[in-house]
mmCIF file of C-alpha atoms in Angstrom:
data_model
loop_
_atom_site.group_PDB
_atom_site.id
_atom_site.type_symbol
_atom_site.label_atom_id
_atom_site.label_comp_id
_atom_site.label_asym_id
_atom_site.label_seq_id
_atom_site.Cartn_x
_atom_site.Cartn_y
_atom_site.Cartn_z
ATOM 1 C CA MET A 23 72.879 145.709 216.276
ATOM 2 C CA SER A 24 76.068 147.546 217.154
ATOM 3 C CA HIS A 25 78.785 147.971 214.536
ATOM 4 C CA ALA A 26 81.429 147.405 217.204
ATOM 5 C CA ARG A 27 82.932 143.906 217.245
ATOM 6 C CA LEU A 28 84.393 142.912 220.558
ATOM 7 C CA PHE A 29 87.150 140.333 220.336
ATOM 8 C CA SER A 30 86.860 137.266 222.540
ATOM 9 C CA PHE A 31 88.939 134.194 223.145
ATOM 10 C CA GLY A 32 88.513 131.044 221.087
ATOM 11 C CA CYS A 33 88.280 131.263 217.334
ATOM 12 C CA LYS A 34 88.284 135.073 217.331
ATOM 13 C CA CYS A 35 91.691 135.311 219.030
ATOM 14 C CA ALA A 36 93.402 134.557 215.749
ATOM 15 C CA LEU A 37 91.540 137.405 214.086
ATOM 16 C CA ALA A 38 92.418 139.758 216.930
ATOM 17 C CA ALA A 39 96.072 138.791 216.802
ATOM 18 C CA GLY A 40 96.113 139.374 213.059
ATOM 19 C CA LEU A 41 94.590 142.804 213.461
ATOM 20 C CA LEU A 42 97.038 143.791 216.153
ATOM 21 C CA LEU A 43 99.987 142.650 214.064
ATOM 22 C CA SER A 44 98.673 144.379 210.967
ATOM 23 C CA LEU A 45 98.413 147.657 212.828
ATOM 24 C CA THR A 46 102.094 147.589 213.589
ATOM 25 C CA GLY A 47 103.061 146.055 210.264
ATOM 26 C CA CYS A 48 102.326 149.123 208.159
ATOM 27 C CA PRO A 49 104.718 151.848 209.329
ATOM 28 C CA THR A 50 105.231 155.076 207.494
ATOM 29 C CA PRO A 51 108.769 155.327 206.124
ATOM 30 C CA ASP A 52 111.108 157.164 208.455
ATOM 31 C CA SER A 53 111.722 160.697 207.242
ATOM 32 C CA GLY A 54 115.327 160.553 208.368
ATOM 33 C CA SER A 55 114.828 163.553 210.647
ATOM 34 C CA ASN A 56 115.332 161.619 213.883
ATOM 35 C CA LYS A 57 118.217 162.778 216.025
ATOM 36 C CA PRO A 58 120.584 160.443 217.885
ATOM 37 C CA LEU A 59 119.090 158.885 221.010
ATOM 38 C CA ASN A 60 120.104 160.315 224.353
ATOM 39 C CA ASP A 61 120.636 157.518 226.871
ATOM 40 C CA GLY A 62 121.174 159.786 229.884
ATOM 41 C CA PRO A 63 118.413 160.325 232.473
ATOM 42 C CA SER A 64 116.257 163.384 231.836
ATOM 43 C CA ASN A 65 113.570 163.178 234.557
ATOM 44 C CA ARG A 66 111.162 163.780 231.681
ATOM 45 C CA ILE A 67 108.211 161.708 230.434
ATOM 46 C CA VAL A 68 106.349 162.148 227.149
ATOM 47 C CA ALA A 69 102.701 161.038 226.846
ATOM 48 C CA VAL A 70 100.987 160.797 223.466
ATOM 49 C CA SER A 71 97.570 161.911 224.759
ATOM 50 C CA VAL A 72 96.182 164.260 227.385
ATOM 51 C CA PRO A 73 94.553 161.497 229.509
ATOM 52 C CA LEU A 74 97.771 159.455 229.561
ATOM 53 C CA GLN A 75 99.632 162.610 230.574
ATOM 54 C CA ALA A 76 97.182 163.097 233.472
ATOM 55 C CA MET A 77 97.710 159.507 234.611
ATOM 56 C CA ALA A 78 101.489 159.829 234.476
ATOM 57 C CA GLU A 79 101.405 163.142 236.364
ATOM 58 C CA ALA A 80 99.425 161.407 239.106
ATOM 59 C CA CYS A 81 102.278 158.909 239.505
ATOM 60 C CA VAL A 82 105.196 161.345 239.917
ATOM 61 C CA ASP A 83 106.287 164.242 242.093
ATOM 62 C CA ASP A 84 107.524 167.670 241.056
ATOM 63 C CA SER A 85 110.986 166.341 240.234
ATOM 64 C CA ILE A 86 109.581 164.684 237.096
ATOM 65 C CA THR A 87 108.138 166.616 234.154
ATOM 66 C CA VAL A 88 105.377 165.034 232.057
ATOM 67 C CA VAL A 89 104.563 166.587 228.685
ATOM 68 C CA CYS A 90 102.161 165.876 225.826
ATOM 69 C CA PRO A 91 103.465 167.525 222.621
ATOM 70 C CA ALA A 92 100.208 166.861 220.753
ATOM 71 C CA ALA A 93 98.087 168.731 223.321
ATOM 72 C CA LYS A 94 98.800 172.127 221.756
ATOM 73 C CA ALA A 95 97.667 171.041 218.274
ATOM 74 C CA PRO A 96 94.248 172.121 216.931
ATOM 75 C CA ASP A 97 93.385 168.419 216.590
ATOM 76 C CA PRO A 98 95.686 166.098 218.578
ATOM 77 C CA ARG A 99 94.223 163.076 216.760
ATOM 78 C CA THR A 100 95.804 164.141 213.469
ATOM 79 C CA TRP A 101 98.957 165.730 214.930
ATOM 80 C CA ARG A 102 102.314 164.622 213.557
ATOM 81 C CA PRO A 103 105.632 165.234 215.368
ATOM 82 C CA ASP A 104 108.177 167.691 214.032
ATOM 83 C CA ARG A 105 111.932 167.327 214.572
ATOM 84 C CA GLU A 106 111.795 169.088 217.924
ATOM 85 C CA SER A 107 109.051 166.791 219.194
ATOM 86 C CA ILE A 108 110.870 163.698 217.967
ATOM 87 C CA ALA A 109 114.049 164.818 219.727
ATOM 88 C CA GLU A 110 112.017 165.426 222.899
ATOM 89 C CA MET A 111 110.670 161.873 222.799
ATOM 90 C CA GLN A 112 114.085 160.387 222.135
ATOM 91 C CA SER A 113 115.661 162.225 225.050
ATOM 92 C CA ALA A 114 112.833 161.392 227.477
ATOM 93 C CA ASP A 115 113.126 158.593 230.018
ATOM 94 C CA MET A 116 109.898 157.049 228.759
ATOM 95 C CA VAL A 117 107.162 157.582 226.164
ATOM 96 C CA ILE A 118 103.696 156.507 227.275
ATOM 97 C CA ALA A 119 101.297 155.422 224.517
ATOM 98 C CA ASN A 120 98.086 153.446 224.213
ATOM 99 C CA GLY A 121 99.916 150.910 222.118
ATOM 100 C CA VAL A 122 98.846 148.073 219.869
ATOM 101 C CA GLY A 123 95.119 147.372 219.699
ATOM 102 C CA ALA A 124 93.980 150.872 220.648
ATOM 103 C CA ASN A 125 96.561 152.948 218.829
ATOM 104 C CA TYR A 126 95.906 156.650 219.379
ATOM 105 C CA ALA A 127 99.256 157.861 217.970
ATOM 106 C CA LYS A 128 99.596 156.072 214.639
ATOM 107 C CA TRP A 129 102.615 158.228 213.841
ATOM 108 C CA LEU A 130 104.588 156.570 216.623
ATOM 109 C CA VAL A 131 105.915 153.854 214.295
ATOM 110 C CA THR A 132 107.874 156.568 212.446
ATOM 111 C CA VAL A 133 109.911 157.515 215.534
ATOM 112 C CA SER A 134 112.979 155.480 216.498
ATOM 113 C CA LEU A 135 112.654 154.569 220.169
ATOM 114 C CA PRO A 136 114.209 151.704 222.135
ATOM 115 C CA ASP A 137 111.706 149.212 223.534
ATOM 116 C CA SER A 138 112.832 150.098 227.045
ATOM 117 C CA LYS A 139 111.462 153.648 226.650
ATOM 118 C CA LEU A 140 108.123 152.896 225.007
ATOM 119 C CA ILE A 141 105.385 152.101 227.528
ATOM 120 C CA ASN A 142 102.363 150.578 225.755
ATOM 121 C CA VAL A 143 99.638 150.683 228.371
ATOM 122 C CA ALA A 144 97.037 149.160 226.064
ATOM 123 C CA THR A 145 99.273 146.172 225.422
ATOM 124 C CA LYS A 146 100.102 145.513 229.082
ATOM 125 C CA GLY A 147 97.124 147.060 230.832
ATOM 126 C CA MET A 148 94.368 145.505 228.733
ATOM 127 C CA SER A 149 93.336 142.080 227.476
ATOM 128 C CA ILE A 150 92.114 141.047 224.033
ATOM 129 C CA ARG A 151 88.537 141.238 225.294
ATOM 130 C CA ASP A 152 88.976 144.910 226.185
ATOM 131 C CA TYR A 153 89.586 146.042 222.601
ATOM 132 C CA ILE A 154 86.918 147.341 220.239
ATOM 133 C CA ALA A 155 87.224 147.027 216.453
ATOM 134 C CA VAL A 156 84.994 148.835 213.960
ATOM 135 C CA GLU A 157 84.908 146.912 210.719
ATOM 136 C CA ASP A 158 82.822 149.295 208.616
ATOM 137 C CA ILE A 159 85.567 151.940 208.788
ATOM 138 C CA GLN A 160 88.492 150.634 206.781
ATOM 139 C CA ILE A 161 92.018 151.954 206.416
ATOM 140 C CA VAL A 162 92.897 150.997 202.832
ATOM 141 C CA HIS A 163 96.438 151.288 201.507
ATOM 142 C CA SER A 164 99.029 149.461 199.435
ATOM 143 C CA HIS A 165 102.607 148.497 200.201
ATOM 144 C CA GLY A 166 104.909 145.491 199.964
ATOM 145 C CA PRO A 167 104.029 142.170 198.307
ATOM 146 C CA GLU A 168 100.499 142.239 199.762
ATOM 147 C CA GLY A 169 99.406 145.032 197.451
ATOM 148 C CA GLU A 170 96.216 146.906 198.350
ATOM 149 C CA HIS A 171 94.662 145.795 201.617
ATOM 150 C CA SER A 172 92.700 147.213 204.516
ATOM 151 C CA HIS A 173 92.540 147.148 208.307
ATOM 152 C CA PRO A 174 89.472 147.608 210.491
ATOM 153 C CA THR A 175 89.685 150.666 212.718
ATOM 154 C CA MET A 176 90.557 150.030 216.352
ATOM 155 C CA VAL A 177 88.852 152.478 218.714
ATOM 156 C CA ALA A 178 91.555 154.453 220.503
ATOM 157 C CA HIS A 179 89.795 156.432 223.243
ATOM 158 C CA THR A 180 90.155 153.766 225.925
ATOM 159 C CA TRP A 181 90.182 156.344 228.731
ATOM 160 C CA LEU A 182 86.448 156.999 228.217
ATOM 161 C CA ALA A 183 85.864 153.760 230.132
ATOM 162 C CA PRO A 184 86.914 154.482 233.741
ATOM 163 C CA ALA A 185 87.620 150.813 234.525
ATOM 164 C CA ILE A 186 90.082 150.565 231.632
ATOM 165 C CA ALA A 187 91.628 153.894 232.624
ATOM 166 C CA LYS A 188 92.230 152.410 236.091
ATOM 167 C CA LYS A 189 94.091 149.455 234.538
ATOM 168 C CA GLN A 190 96.230 151.857 232.550
ATOM 169 C CA LEU A 191 96.903 154.054 235.580
ATOM 170 C CA LEU A 192 98.148 151.090 237.623
ATOM 171 C CA TYR A 193 100.430 149.893 234.853
ATOM 172 C CA ILE A 194 101.856 153.386 234.366
ATOM 173 C CA GLN A 195 102.499 153.570 238.101
ATOM 174 C CA THR A 196 104.353 150.238 237.984
ATOM 175 C CA ARG A 197 106.600 151.367 235.145
ATOM 176 C CA ILE A 198 107.281 154.771 236.692
ATOM 177 C CA GLN A 199 108.236 153.200 240.021
ATOM 178 C CA LYS A 200 110.634 150.930 238.175
ATOM 179 C CA THR A 201 112.251 153.876 236.372
ATOM 180 C CA TYR A 202 112.190 156.258 239.356
ATOM 181 C CA PRO A 203 112.318 154.063 242.492
ATOM 182 C CA ASP A 204 112.803 157.054 244.811
ATOM 183 C CA VAL A 205 109.780 159.007 243.565
ATOM 184 C CA ASN A 206 106.634 158.992 245.718
ATOM 185 C CA SER A 207 103.724 160.879 244.226
ATOM 186 C CA PRO A 208 101.591 162.968 246.610
ATOM 187 C CA ARG A 209 98.814 162.937 244.006
ATOM 188 C CA PHE A 210 98.344 159.261 243.219
ATOM 189 C CA ASP A 211 95.976 158.262 246.021
ATOM 190 C CA ASP A 212 93.615 161.167 245.357
ATOM 191 C CA PHE A 213 93.607 160.542 241.594
ATOM 192 C CA ALA A 214 92.958 156.805 242.076
ATOM 193 C CA GLU A 215 90.148 157.483 244.561
ATOM 194 C CA GLN A 216 88.418 159.879 242.173
ATOM 195 C CA LEU A 217 88.792 157.370 239.362
ATOM 196 C CA ASP A 218 87.310 154.667 241.596
ATOM 197 C CA ALA A 219 84.346 156.969 242.256
ATOM 198 C CA LEU A 220 83.783 157.272 238.496
ATOM 199 C CA ILE A 221 83.959 153.486 238.164
ATOM 200 C CA GLN A 222 81.375 153.059 240.920
ATOM 201 C CA ARG A 223 79.082 155.590 239.268
ATOM 202 C CA VAL A 224 79.320 153.731 235.967
ATOM 203 C CA GLU A 225 78.591 150.389 237.617
ATOM 204 C CA LYS A 226 75.633 151.864 239.491
ATOM 205 C CA SER A 227 74.177 153.361 236.298
ATOM 206 C CA LYS A 228 74.945 150.411 234.026
ATOM 207 C CA LEU A 229 71.872 149.010 232.367
ATOM 208 C CA ALA A 230 70.844 145.437 233.102
ATOM 209 C CA GLU A 231 69.193 145.230 229.667
ATOM 210 C CA SER A 232 71.006 146.871 226.800
ATOM 211 C CA LYS A 233 69.581 149.926 225.064
ATOM 212 C CA THR A 234 70.786 151.605 221.878
ATOM 213 C CA VAL A 235 72.181 155.105 221.556
ATOM 214 C CA LEU A 236 73.129 156.889 218.339
ATOM 215 C CA THR A 237 76.635 158.323 218.074
ATOM 216 C CA ALA A 238 77.959 160.668 215.416
ATOM 217 C CA THR A 239 81.287 158.809 215.260
ATOM 218 C CA HIS A 240 82.755 155.524 216.509
ATOM 219 C CA GLU A 241 85.093 157.225 219.003
ATOM 220 C CA MET A 242 82.782 157.013 222.041
ATOM 221 C CA LYS A 243 82.343 153.235 222.102
ATOM 222 C CA TYR A 244 84.417 152.682 225.250
ATOM 223 C CA LEU A 245 82.122 155.053 227.124
ATOM 224 C CA THR A 246 78.883 153.569 225.793
ATOM 225 C CA ARG A 247 80.026 149.976 226.326
ATOM 226 C CA SER A 248 81.058 150.716 229.904
ATOM 227 C CA LEU A 249 77.517 151.923 230.575
ATOM 228 C CA GLY A 250 75.898 148.862 228.982
ATOM 229 C CA LEU A 251 74.683 150.740 225.903
ATOM 230 C CA GLU A 252 74.684 149.495 222.324
ATOM 231 C CA ASP A 253 76.359 152.097 220.119
ATOM 232 C CA ARG A 254 75.033 152.766 216.599
ATOM 233 C CA HIS A 255 77.620 155.045 215.000
ATOM 234 C CA LEU A 256 76.978 157.134 211.883
ATOM 235 C CA ASN A 257 80.486 157.965 210.551
ATOM 236 C CA TRP A 258 79.830 161.701 210.375
ATOM 237 C CA ASN A 259 82.405 164.445 209.875
ATOM 238 C CA LYS A 260 82.207 168.231 209.980
ATOM 239 C CA ASP A 261 81.450 168.417 206.231
ATOM 240 C CA ILE A 262 78.323 166.257 206.212
ATOM 241 C CA SER A 263 75.371 168.089 204.677
ATOM 242 C CA ILE A 264 72.165 168.584 206.595
ATOM 243 C CA VAL A 265 70.330 166.703 203.815
ATOM 244 C CA ASP A 266 72.545 163.627 204.161
ATOM 245 C CA MET A 267 72.359 163.861 207.934
ATOM 246 C CA GLU A 268 68.564 163.870 207.912
ATOM 247 C CA LYS A 269 68.399 161.010 205.419
ATOM 248 C CA GLN A 270 70.653 158.811 207.563
ATOM 249 C CA LEU A 271 68.817 159.668 210.778
ATOM 250 C CA VAL A 272 65.369 158.986 209.325
ATOM 251 C CA GLU A 273 66.501 155.560 208.115
ATOM 252 C CA VAL A 274 68.242 154.467 211.308
ATOM 253 C CA ILE A 275 65.534 155.814 213.623
ATOM 254 C CA ALA A 276 62.864 153.940 211.660
ATOM 255 C CA GLU A 277 64.875 150.754 212.123
ATOM 256 C CA LEU A 278 65.555 151.284 215.824
ATOM 257 C CA LYS A 279 61.968 152.242 216.637
ATOM 258 C CA THR A 280 60.794 148.761 215.697
ATOM 259 C CA LYS A 281 61.904 148.062 219.278
ATOM 260 C CA PRO A 282 61.070 151.389 220.958
ATOM 261 C CA GLU A 283 61.777 150.119 224.460
ATOM 262 C CA GLN A 284 65.444 149.618 223.478
ATOM 263 C CA PHE A 285 66.024 153.026 221.840
ATOM 264 C CA THR A 286 67.195 155.894 224.040
ATOM 265 C CA ASN A 287 66.161 158.692 221.599
ATOM 266 C CA ALA A 288 69.577 160.288 222.109
ATOM 267 C CA ILE A 289 72.537 161.101 219.902
ATOM 268 C CA LEU A 290 76.069 161.592 221.219
ATOM 269 C CA ILE A 291 78.197 164.259 219.537
ATOM 270 C CA PRO A 292 81.981 164.167 220.109
ATOM 271 C CA SER A 293 83.856 167.305 221.105
ATOM 272 C CA THR A 294 85.569 167.290 217.690
ATOM 273 C CA LEU A 295 82.218 168.087 216.026
ATOM 274 C CA ARG A 296 80.733 170.305 218.729
ATOM 275 C CA SER A 297 81.461 173.625 217.023
ATOM 276 C CA ALA A 298 80.585 172.298 213.549
ATOM 277 C CA PHE A 299 77.058 171.297 214.562
ATOM 278 C CA GLY A 300 74.999 174.329 215.535
ATOM 279 C CA ASP A 301 71.439 175.618 215.287
ATOM 280 C CA GLN A 302 70.627 173.862 212.013
ATOM 281 C CA GLN A 303 71.655 170.466 213.332
ATOM 282 C CA ASN A 304 69.983 171.082 216.694
ATOM 283 C CA GLN A 305 66.705 171.908 214.948
ATOM 284 C CA LEU A 306 66.950 168.653 212.990
ATOM 285 C CA PHE A 307 67.590 166.628 216.157
ATOM 286 C CA GLU A 308 64.614 168.276 217.852
ATOM 287 C CA LYS A 309 62.412 167.625 214.810
ATOM 288 C CA LEU A 310 63.311 163.926 214.920
ATOM 289 C CA GLY A 311 62.853 163.677 218.686
ATOM 290 C CA LEU A 312 66.529 163.197 219.486
ATOM 291 C CA GLN A 313 68.256 164.500 222.599
ATOM 292 C CA ARG A 314 71.728 165.854 221.772
ATOM 293 C CA ILE A 315 74.460 164.999 224.272
ATOM 294 C CA ASP A 316 77.938 166.475 223.750
ATOM 295 C CA ILE A 317 80.737 164.159 224.864
ATOM 296 C CA ASP A 318 84.303 165.285 225.539
ATOM 297 C CA LEU A 319 86.785 162.884 223.927
ATOM 298 C CA ILE A 320 89.440 164.539 226.130
ATOM 299 C CA ASP A 321 91.793 165.038 223.198
ATOM 300 C CA SER A 322 92.613 168.605 224.214
ATOM 301 C CA PRO A 323 93.155 170.002 227.744
ATOM 302 C CA GLN A 324 89.902 171.962 228.095
ATOM 303 C CA SER A 325 89.725 170.782 231.700
ATOM 304 C CA SER A 326 91.325 168.001 233.708
ATOM 305 C CA TYR A 327 90.795 164.365 232.727
ATOM 306 C CA LEU A 328 88.809 163.601 235.879
ATOM 307 C CA GLU A 329 86.638 166.720 235.511
ATOM 308 C CA SER A 330 85.936 165.910 231.859
ATOM 309 C CA MET A 331 84.980 162.323 232.652
ATOM 310 C CA ASP A 332 82.726 163.470 235.487
ATOM 311 C CA ALA A 333 80.992 165.894 233.104
ATOM 312 C CA ASN A 334 80.543 163.157 230.488
ATOM 313 C CA LEU A 335 78.858 160.865 232.986
ATOM 314 C CA GLN A 336 76.627 163.662 234.306
ATOM 315 C CA LYS A 337 75.393 164.284 230.752
ATOM 316 C CA MET A 338 74.666 160.595 230.246
ATOM 317 C CA LEU A 339 72.529 160.222 233.379
ATOM 318 C CA PRO A 340 69.226 161.221 231.688
ATOM 319 C CA LEU A 341 69.499 158.081 229.529
ATOM 320 C CA PHE A 342 69.031 155.920 232.596
ATOM 321 C CA ASN A 343 65.928 157.563 234.042
#
């Protein structure tokens, strides 16, 4: 059974709403380093992730600059803005983020931005049913009259599902056209067509009967769900010992092999752990009969968003043969 809990309408809507509110209800205190807002037009857009930057760039022409300050960080997931980056966001015409429910930039609540500048594509481009919550990974902290409490983790890498990325692209285009009515992008049609091709490939490959794949972390759930796969994540990090890794794998494989026709005998490794897992881990996977598949989370600009997604899907194809 997958650890991911997908919110649906009915009685679970209240839970989903509570989670979404709780994610925005626990801001980090403002450091006081924010500079005064600049209300003048800048022809500049800030995106909080590399895929959102790619989508925004597809919607503008060369008169508009789109930047992603976190892209240069060793790990954009844990990046925090300095004064220069905060000033850049405040002077931009818009800041594009995933938003509530799939919050990739949790630091965003510490930056003072008017609502008119902040474009939450997950809030407007997705529905409650699109979100994925992981309840066995808890963010525990204490503040206010509530005291110590925790929030389930919301999976942030929405762009790994091409159909959701298409929703986000279209919403970004709508907001950009509203802000820059005279801008006509020469790149949009090509980008949208390539994204549609990825969507068609996913739909063609999607399994009629669900199978289970192991994943080293929870971050790939949008990709696995889009392909009709159940995702059994293991909560690994770069410091996990080979002994603990083998113990976990032996236990979960024994469980999954009670229904061998539903187990893919594969394990997905995110790009954040690619360099940490080498020969020793590969030998363990081979010993246990697991096929290793490296998946690009597209946190850093190793290649373009579309190229990275195409490569991810190509690597996943053996699971469907």
